[in-house]
Coordinates of C-alpha atoms in Angstrom, one line a residue:
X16 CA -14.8 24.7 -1.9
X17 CA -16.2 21.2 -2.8
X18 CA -19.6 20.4 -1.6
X19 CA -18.5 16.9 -0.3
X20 CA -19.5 16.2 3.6
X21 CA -16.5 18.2 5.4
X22 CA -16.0 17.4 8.8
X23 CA -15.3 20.2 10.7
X24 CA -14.3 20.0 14.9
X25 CA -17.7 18.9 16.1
X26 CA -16.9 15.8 13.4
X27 CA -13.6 15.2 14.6
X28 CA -12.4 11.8 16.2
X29 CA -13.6 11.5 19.4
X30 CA -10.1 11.6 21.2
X31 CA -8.6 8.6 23.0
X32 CA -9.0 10.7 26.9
X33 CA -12.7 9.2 26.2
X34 CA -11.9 5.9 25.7
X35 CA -9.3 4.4 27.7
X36 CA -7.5 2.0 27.2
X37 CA -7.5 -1.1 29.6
X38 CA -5.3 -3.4 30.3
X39 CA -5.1 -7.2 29.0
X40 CA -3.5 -10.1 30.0
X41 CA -0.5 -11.9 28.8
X42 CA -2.0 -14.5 25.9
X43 CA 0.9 -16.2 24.4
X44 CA 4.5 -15.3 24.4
X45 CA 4.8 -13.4 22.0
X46 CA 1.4 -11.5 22.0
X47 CA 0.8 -9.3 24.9
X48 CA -2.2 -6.8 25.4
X49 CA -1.7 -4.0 27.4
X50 CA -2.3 -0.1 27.2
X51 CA 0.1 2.3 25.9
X52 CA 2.0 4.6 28.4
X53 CA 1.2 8.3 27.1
X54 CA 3.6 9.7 25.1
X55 CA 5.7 6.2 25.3
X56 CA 7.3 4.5 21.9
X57 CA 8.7 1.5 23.3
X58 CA 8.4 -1.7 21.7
X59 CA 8.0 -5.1 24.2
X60 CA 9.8 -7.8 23.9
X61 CA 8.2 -10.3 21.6
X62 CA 7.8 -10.6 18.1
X63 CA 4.4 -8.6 18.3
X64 CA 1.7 -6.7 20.9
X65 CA -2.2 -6.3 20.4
X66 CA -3.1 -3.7 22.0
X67 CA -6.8 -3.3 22.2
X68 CA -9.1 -0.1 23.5
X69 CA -12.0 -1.0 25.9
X70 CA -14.5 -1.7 23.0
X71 CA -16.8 1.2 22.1
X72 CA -19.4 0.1 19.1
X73 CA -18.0 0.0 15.5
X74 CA -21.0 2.1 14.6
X75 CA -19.2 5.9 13.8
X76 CA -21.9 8.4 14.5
X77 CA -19.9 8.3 17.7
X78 CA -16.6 9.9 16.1
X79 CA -17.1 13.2 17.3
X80 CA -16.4 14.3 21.0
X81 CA -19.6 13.0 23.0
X82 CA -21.5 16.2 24.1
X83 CA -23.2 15.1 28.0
X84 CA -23.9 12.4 29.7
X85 CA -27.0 11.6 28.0
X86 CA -24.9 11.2 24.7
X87 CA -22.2 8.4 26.6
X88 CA -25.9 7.0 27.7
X89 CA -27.3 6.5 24.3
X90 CA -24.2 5.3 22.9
X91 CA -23.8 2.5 26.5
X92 CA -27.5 1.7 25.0
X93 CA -26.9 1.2 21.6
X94 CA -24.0 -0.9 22.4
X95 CA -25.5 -3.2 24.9
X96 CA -28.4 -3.3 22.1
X97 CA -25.9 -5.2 19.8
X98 CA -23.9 -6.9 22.2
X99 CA -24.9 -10.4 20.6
X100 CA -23.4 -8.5 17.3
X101 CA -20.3 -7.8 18.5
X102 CA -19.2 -9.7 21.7
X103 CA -17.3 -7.5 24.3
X104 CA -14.4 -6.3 22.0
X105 CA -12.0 -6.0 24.7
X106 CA -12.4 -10.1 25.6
X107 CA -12.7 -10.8 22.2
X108 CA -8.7 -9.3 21.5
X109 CA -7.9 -10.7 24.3
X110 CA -8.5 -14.1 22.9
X111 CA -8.0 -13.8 19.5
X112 CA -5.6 -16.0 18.0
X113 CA -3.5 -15.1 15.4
X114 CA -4.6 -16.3 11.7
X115 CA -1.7 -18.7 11.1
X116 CA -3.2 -19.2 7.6
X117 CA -4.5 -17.0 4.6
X118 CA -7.1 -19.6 4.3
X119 CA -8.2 -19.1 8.5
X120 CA -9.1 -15.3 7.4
X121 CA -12.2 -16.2 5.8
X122 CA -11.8 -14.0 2.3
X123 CA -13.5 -13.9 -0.6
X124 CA -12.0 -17.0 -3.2
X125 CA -11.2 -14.9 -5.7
X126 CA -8.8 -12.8 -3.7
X127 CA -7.2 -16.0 -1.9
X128 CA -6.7 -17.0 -5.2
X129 CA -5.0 -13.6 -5.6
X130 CA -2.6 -14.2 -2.6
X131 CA -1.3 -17.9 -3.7
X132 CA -0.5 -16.8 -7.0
X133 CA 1.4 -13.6 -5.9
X134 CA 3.6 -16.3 -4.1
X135 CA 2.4 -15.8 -0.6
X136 CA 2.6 -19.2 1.6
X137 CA 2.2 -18.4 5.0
X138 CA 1.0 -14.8 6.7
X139 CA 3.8 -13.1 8.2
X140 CA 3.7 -11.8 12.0
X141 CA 2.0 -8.5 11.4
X142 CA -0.5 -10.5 8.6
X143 CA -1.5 -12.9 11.1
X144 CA -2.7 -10.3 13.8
X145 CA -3.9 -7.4 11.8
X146 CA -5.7 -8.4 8.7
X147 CA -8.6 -9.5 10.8
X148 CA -9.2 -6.5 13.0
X149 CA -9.4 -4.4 9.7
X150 CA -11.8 -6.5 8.0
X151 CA -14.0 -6.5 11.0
X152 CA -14.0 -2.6 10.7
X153 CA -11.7 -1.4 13.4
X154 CA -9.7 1.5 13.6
X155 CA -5.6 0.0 13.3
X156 CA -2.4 1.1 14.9
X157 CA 0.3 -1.3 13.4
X158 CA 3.7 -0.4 14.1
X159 CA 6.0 -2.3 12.0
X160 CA 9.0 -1.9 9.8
X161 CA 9.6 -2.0 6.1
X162 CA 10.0 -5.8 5.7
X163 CA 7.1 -7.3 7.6
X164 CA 4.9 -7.7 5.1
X165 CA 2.4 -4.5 6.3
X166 CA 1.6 -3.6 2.4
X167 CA 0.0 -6.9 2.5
X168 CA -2.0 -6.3 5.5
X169 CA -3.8 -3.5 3.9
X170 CA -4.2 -4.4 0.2
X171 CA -5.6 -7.8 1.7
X172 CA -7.9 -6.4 4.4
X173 CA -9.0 -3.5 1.8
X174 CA -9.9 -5.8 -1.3
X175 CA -11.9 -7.9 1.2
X176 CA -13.7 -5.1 2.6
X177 CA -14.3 -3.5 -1.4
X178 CA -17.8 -3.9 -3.1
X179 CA -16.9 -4.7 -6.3
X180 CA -19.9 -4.2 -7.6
X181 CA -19.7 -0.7 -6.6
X182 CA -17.6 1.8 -9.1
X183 CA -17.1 4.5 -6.1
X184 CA -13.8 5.5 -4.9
X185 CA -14.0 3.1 -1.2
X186 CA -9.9 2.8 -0.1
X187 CA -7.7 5.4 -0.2
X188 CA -4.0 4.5 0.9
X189 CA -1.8 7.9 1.0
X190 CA 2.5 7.0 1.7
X191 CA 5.3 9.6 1.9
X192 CA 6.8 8.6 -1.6
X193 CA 5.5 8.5 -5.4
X194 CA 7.4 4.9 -5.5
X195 CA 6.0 3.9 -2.3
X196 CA 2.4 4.3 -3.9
X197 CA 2.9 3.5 -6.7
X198 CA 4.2 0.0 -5.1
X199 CA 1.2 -0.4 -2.7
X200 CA -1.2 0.2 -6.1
X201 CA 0.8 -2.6 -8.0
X202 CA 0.7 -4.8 -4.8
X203 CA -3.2 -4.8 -4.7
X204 CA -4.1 -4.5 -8.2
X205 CA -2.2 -8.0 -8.4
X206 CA -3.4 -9.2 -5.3
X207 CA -6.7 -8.2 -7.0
X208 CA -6.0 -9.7 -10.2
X209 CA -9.1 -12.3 -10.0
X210 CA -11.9 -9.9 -8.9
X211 CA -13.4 -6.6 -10.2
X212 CA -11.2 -4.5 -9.2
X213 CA -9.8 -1.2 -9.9
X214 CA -6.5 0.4 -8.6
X215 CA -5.3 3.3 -9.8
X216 CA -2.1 5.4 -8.3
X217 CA -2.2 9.5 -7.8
X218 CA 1.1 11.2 -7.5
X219 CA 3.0 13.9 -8.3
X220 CA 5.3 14.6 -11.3
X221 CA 2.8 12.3 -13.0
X222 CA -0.2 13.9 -15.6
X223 CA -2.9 15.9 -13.9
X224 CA -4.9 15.2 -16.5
X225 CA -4.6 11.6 -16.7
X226 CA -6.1 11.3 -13.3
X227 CA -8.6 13.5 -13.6
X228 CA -9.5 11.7 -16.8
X229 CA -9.6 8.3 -14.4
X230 CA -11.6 9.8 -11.8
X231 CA -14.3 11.5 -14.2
X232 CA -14.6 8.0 -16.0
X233 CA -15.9 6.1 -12.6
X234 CA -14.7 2.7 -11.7
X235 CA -12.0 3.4 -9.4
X236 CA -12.3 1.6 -6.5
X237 CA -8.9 2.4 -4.5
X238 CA -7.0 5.2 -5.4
X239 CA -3.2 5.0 -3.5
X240 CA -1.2 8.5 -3.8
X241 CA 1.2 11.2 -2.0
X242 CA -0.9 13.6 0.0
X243 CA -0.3 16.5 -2.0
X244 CA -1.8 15.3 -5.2
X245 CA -5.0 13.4 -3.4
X246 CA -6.0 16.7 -1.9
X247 CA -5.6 18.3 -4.8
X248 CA -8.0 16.5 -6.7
X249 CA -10.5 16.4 -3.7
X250 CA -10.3 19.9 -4.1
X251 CA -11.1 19.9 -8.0
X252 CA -14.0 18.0 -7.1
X253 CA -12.7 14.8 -9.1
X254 CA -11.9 12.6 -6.4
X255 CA -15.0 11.9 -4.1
X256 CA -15.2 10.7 -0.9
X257 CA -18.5 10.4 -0.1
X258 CA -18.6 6.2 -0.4
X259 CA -15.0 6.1 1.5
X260 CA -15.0 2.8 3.4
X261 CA -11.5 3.4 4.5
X262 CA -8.2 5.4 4.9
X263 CA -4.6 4.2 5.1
X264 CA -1.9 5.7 6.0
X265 CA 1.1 4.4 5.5
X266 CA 4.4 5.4 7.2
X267 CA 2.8 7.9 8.7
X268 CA 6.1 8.9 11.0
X269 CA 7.3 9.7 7.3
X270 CA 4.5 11.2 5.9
X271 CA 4.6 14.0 9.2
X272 CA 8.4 14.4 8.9
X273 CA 8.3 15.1 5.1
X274 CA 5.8 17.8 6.1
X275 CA 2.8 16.4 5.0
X276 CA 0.6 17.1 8.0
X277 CA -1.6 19.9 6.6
X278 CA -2.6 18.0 3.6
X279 CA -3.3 15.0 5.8
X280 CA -5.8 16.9 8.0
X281 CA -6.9 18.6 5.2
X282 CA -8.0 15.2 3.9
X283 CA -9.4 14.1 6.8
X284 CA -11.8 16.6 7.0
X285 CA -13.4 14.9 4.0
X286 CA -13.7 11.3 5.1
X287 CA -17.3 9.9 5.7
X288 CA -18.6 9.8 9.7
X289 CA -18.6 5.9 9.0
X290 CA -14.9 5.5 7.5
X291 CA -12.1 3.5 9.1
X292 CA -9.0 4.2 9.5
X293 CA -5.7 2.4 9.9
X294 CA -2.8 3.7 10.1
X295 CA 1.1 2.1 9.6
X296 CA 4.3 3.2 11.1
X297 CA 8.2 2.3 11.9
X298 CA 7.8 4.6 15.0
X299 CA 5.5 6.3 16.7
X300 CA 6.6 10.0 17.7
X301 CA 4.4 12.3 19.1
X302 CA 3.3 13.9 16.2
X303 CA 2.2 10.6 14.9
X304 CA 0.0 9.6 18.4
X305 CA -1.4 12.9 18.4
X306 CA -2.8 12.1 14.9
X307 CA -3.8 8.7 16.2
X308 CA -5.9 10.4 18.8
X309 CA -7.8 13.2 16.3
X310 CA -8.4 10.6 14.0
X311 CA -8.8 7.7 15.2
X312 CA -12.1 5.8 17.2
X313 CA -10.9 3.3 20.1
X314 CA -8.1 2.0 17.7
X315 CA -6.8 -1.6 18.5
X316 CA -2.6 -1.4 18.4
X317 CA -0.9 -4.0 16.7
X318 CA 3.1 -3.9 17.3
X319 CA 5.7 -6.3 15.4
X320 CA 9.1 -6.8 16.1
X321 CA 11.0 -6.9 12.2
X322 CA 14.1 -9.3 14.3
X323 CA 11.9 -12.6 14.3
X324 CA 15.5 -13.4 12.3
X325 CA 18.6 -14.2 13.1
X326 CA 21.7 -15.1 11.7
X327 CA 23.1 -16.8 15.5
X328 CA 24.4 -20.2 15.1
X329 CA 24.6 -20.6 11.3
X330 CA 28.0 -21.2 10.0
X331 CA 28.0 -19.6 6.9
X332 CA 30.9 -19.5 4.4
X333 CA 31.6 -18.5 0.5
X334 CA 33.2 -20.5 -2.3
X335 CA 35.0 -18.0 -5.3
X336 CA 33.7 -18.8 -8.7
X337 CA 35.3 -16.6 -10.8
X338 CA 32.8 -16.8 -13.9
X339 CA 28.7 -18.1 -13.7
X340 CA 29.8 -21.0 -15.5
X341 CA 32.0 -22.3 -12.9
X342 CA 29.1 -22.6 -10.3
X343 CA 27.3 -25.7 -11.7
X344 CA 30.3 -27.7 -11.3
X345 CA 30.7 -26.6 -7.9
X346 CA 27.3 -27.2 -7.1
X347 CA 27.6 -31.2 -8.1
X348 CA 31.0 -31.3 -6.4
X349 CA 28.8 -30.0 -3.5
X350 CA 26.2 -32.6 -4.2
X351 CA 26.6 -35.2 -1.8
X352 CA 27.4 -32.9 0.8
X353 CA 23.7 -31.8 0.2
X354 CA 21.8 -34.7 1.0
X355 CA 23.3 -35.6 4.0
X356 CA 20.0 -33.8 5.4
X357 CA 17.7 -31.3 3.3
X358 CA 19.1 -28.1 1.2
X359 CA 17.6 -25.0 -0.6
X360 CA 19.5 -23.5 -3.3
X361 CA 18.5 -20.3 -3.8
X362 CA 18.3 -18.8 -7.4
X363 CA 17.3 -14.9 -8.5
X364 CA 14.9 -15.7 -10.9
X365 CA 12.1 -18.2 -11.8
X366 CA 13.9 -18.8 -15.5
X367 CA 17.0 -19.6 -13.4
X368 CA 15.6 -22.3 -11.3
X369 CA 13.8 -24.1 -14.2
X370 CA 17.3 -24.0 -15.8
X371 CA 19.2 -24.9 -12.8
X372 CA 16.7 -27.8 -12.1
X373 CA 16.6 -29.2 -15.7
X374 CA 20.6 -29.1 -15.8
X375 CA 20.8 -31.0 -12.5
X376 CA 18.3 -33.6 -13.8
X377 CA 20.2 -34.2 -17.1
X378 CA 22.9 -34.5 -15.2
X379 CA 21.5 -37.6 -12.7
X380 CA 20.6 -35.3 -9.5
X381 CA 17.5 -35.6 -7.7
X382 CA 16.2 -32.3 -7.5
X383 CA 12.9 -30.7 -7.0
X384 CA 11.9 -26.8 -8.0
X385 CA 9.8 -23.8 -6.7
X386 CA 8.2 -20.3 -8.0
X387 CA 5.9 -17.8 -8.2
X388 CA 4.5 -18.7 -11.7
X389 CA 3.7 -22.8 -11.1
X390 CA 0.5 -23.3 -9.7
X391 CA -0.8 -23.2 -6.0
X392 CA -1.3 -26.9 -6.5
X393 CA 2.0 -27.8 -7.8
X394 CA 3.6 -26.0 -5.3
X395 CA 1.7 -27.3 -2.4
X396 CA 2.4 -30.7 -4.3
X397 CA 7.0 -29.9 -4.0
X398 CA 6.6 -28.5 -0.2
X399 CA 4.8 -31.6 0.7
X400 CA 7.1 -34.0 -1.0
X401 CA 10.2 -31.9 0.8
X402 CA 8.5 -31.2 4.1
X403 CA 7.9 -35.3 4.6
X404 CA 11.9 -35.7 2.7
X405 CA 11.0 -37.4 -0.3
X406 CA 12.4 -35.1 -1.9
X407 CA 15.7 -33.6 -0.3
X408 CA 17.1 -30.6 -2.6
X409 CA 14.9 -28.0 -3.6
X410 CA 16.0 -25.1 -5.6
X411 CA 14.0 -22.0 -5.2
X412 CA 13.5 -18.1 -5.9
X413 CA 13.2 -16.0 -2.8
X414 CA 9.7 -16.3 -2.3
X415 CA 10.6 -19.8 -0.6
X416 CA 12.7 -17.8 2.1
X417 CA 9.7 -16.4 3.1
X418 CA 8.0 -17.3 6.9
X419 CA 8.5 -20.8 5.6
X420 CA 10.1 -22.9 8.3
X421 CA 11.1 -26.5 7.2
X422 CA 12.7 -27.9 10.8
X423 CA 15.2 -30.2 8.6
X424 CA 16.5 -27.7 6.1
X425 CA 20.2 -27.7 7.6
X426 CA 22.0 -26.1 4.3
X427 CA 21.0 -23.6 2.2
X428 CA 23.2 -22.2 -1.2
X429 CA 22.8 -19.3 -2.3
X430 CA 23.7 -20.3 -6.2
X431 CA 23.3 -16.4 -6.7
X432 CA 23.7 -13.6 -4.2
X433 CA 20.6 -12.1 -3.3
X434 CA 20.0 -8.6 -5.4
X435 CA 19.2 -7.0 -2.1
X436 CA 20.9 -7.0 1.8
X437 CA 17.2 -7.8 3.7
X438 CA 16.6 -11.1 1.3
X439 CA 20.2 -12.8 2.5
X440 CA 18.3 -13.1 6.1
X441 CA 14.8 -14.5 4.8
X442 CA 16.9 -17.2 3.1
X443 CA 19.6 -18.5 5.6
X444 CA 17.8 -17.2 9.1
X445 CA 16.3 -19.2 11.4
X446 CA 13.3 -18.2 13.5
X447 CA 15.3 -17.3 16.6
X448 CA 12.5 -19.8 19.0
X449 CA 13.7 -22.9 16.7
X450 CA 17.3 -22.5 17.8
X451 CA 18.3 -24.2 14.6
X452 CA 21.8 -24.7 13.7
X453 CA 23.0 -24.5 10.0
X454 CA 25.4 -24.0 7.2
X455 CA 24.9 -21.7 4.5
X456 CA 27.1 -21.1 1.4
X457 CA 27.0 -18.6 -0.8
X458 CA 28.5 -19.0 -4.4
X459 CA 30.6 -15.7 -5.2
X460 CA 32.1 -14.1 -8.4
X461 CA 34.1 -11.6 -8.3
X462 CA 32.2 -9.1 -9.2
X463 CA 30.1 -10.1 -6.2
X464 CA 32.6 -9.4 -3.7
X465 CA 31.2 -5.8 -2.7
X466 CA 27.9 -7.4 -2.4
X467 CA 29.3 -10.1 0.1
X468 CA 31.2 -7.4 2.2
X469 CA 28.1 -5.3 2.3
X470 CA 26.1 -8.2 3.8
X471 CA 28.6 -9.0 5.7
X472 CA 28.1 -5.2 7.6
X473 CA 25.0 -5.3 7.3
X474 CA 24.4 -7.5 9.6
X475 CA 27.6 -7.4 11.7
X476 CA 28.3 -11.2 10.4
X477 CA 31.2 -13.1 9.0
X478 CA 31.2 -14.8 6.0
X479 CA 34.5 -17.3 5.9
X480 CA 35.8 -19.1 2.8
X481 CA 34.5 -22.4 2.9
X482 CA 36.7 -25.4 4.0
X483 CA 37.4 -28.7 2.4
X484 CA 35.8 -30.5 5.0
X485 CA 32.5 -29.2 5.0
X486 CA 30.3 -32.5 5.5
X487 CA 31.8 -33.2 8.9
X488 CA 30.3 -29.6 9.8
X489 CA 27.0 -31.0 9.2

């Protein structure tokens, strides 16, 4: 057996019984702070819920169960003794605001710098609420679909919580699937991609040797895997968790039902006294709370609603093209029609909007463009010029549709169908609170057809051919 710190029962997370949770008040529409029922998986109404335990300290000696009454009076001591440190944690969630901006969160630079030029604008629901808690060392709940943005949440809060100037293994994220790890380790090594950092993905059906080779060389700071091959190289002694800082588990209802659990306890049983943990899920089942509560040390519970979306009062309509070609011509036929108010035209790729803008421009349209690879300033520079209307037709790849909300932007094209069914709603849905009418029209060709009919059920919509007289829709 390994000689790292196991934690055996007297170590293990002092259960929830002890800390109850106590109930908030209402703090804006669409946060609400309250307990959880036992055993109850219900979301509220509302894009999202904080949830916060009565605040215990953040200090962890306390994770194991609390032996007498003269332990719950040493720990009532110790946190009255850094009250000034702290504030009351229950008041403080009650009044926390959600960050409404990356640059609100206080992070390093270099990792801001990270986030703008991974094409990240504006924090999404479950980035707004949860990011901060994490940093500030809590133990997370955040129950949120595929979608939200939740990979963010934990690469951000993790590489702002990493010493870089340590080498030691400090975040380790486990998830139900090799791809799904893999993803979350290319999300924050590019996230990461102006610090000192180190991410480096464990899983199955990939060399042994390779990460053992990793691990023995030093330097790793996160290491994201599948269960099975992260306790497997605790047990070789390879991986150490003595520096942990934190644990993440992601999809956790999927991690249990794949059969993961023993591993996942086996795990835990390594994890530093002091090490946080946070934990993602679509659902929360019973087998998932009960985890919660072994693990876990007065965690705050963030819930987000994925439907902030909807598709409700936008006409939305399709034109034929039968070859690419064809759709340039249609889009200056459209032209006019376009800057009656503000469009988007939405474009798969960034090589395709630089195209599609240069054409337009040869061709006397004023257009502007937007993507991932320009610079923060420059493209802070085109959403100014369109949020005030100088300019009025942007074209855009899809990291425009994302939690960016231009009140004006009636009419959106998409000049290609997006390559995926949950894109179509980031680029022509309106947040459901604006109430925004609109048109959107989608260019077509016929091998496209399947796609349109598959959007078309995914979201229980109808796409209609487009009519001649369009502009008096508008």
């Amino acid at each position: 057996m390994p000689k790292q710190n196991v934690r055996g029962d007297s170590r293990r997370a002092r259960r929830q019984e002890d800390a109850p949770y106590e109930s908030g008040e209402i703090i804006e529409e669409d946060v609400v702070m309250d307990g959880p029922k036992k055993g109850s998986n219900q979301m509220a109404d509302g894009d999202a819920k904080l949830q916060s335990a009565e605040g215990g300290d953040r200090k962890r000696r306390h994770r194991h169960h609390r032996k007498d009454d003269g332990d719950r009076h040493r720990q009532k001591k110790y946190h009255h003794h850094h009250h000034h440190h702290h504030g009351r944690h229950q008041n403080y969630y009650d009044k926390m605001e959600p960050c409404a901006t990356f640059d609100a969160m206080n992070l390093k630079k270099d990792l801001l710098k990270g986030i703008y030029a991974y094409g990240f604008e504006k924090p999404s629901a479950i980035q707004q609420r949860a990011i901060r808690p994490i940093v500030q060392g809590r133990d997370v709940i955040a129950q949120s679909q595929s979608g939200t943005g939740k990979t963010a949440v934990f690469s951000i809060a993790s590489l702002q919580l990493l010493d870089e100037t340590s080498r030691d293994v400090q975040v380790l994220v486990l998830s139900p699937t090799r791809e799904l790890a893999e993803q979350s380790q290319r999300v924050m090594q590019a996230l990461g991609d102006f610090m000192n950092v180190n991410c480096h993905a464990c899983i199955g059906g990939k060399s042994l040797g390779n990460d053992l080779k990793e691990l023995e060389r030093g330097g790793v700071q996160v290491v994201s895997g599948t269960p099975g091959r992260v306790y497997d190289l605790i047990r070789r002694n390879s991986l150490n968790m003595g520096n942990l800082k934190a644990m993440i588990l992601d999809e956790a209802d999927e991690m249990l039902s794949r059969g993961f659990k023993e591993q996942i306890y086996d795990i835990y049983r390594f994890l530093p006294p002091s090490c946080q943990v946070v934990l993602m899920s679509a659902t929360l089942p019973s087998t998932v709370i009960e985890m919660t509560r072994k693990f876990m040390n007065d965690p705050i519970k963030i819930l987000v609603k994925r439907d902030e979306l909807t598709l409700e009062g936008i006409k939305q309509f399709f034109i034929a093209v039968e070859k690419e070609e064809w759709k340039f011509d249609t889009l200056c036929d459209l032209y006019d029609t376009l800057t009656i108010t503000q469009a988007v035209i939405f474009c798969n790729t960034r090589q395709k909007v630089d195209w599609l803008a240069e054409k337009m421009k040869e061709n006397n349209f004023t257009v502007s463009a937007m993507h991932g690879d320009m610079d923060q300033e420059q493209r802070d520079k085109v959403m100014e010029e369109f949020r005030s209307g100088s300019s009025r037709v942007l074209i855009a790849t899809d990291i425009w549709g994302r939690g960016i909300d231009v009140q004006q932007v009636s009419l959106v094209i998409c000049y290609d169908l997006p390559t995926n069914r949950e894109l179509y709603i980031h680029r022509i849905g309106r947040s459901g609170r604006f109430g925004r009418k609109g048109i959107a029209i989608n260019f077509v060709k016929d091998e496209d057809v399947r796609l349109l009919k598959d959007i078309e059920q995914f979201y229980s919509t109808q796409i209609d051919e487009m009519p001649a007289n369009v502009s008096d829709l508008m």
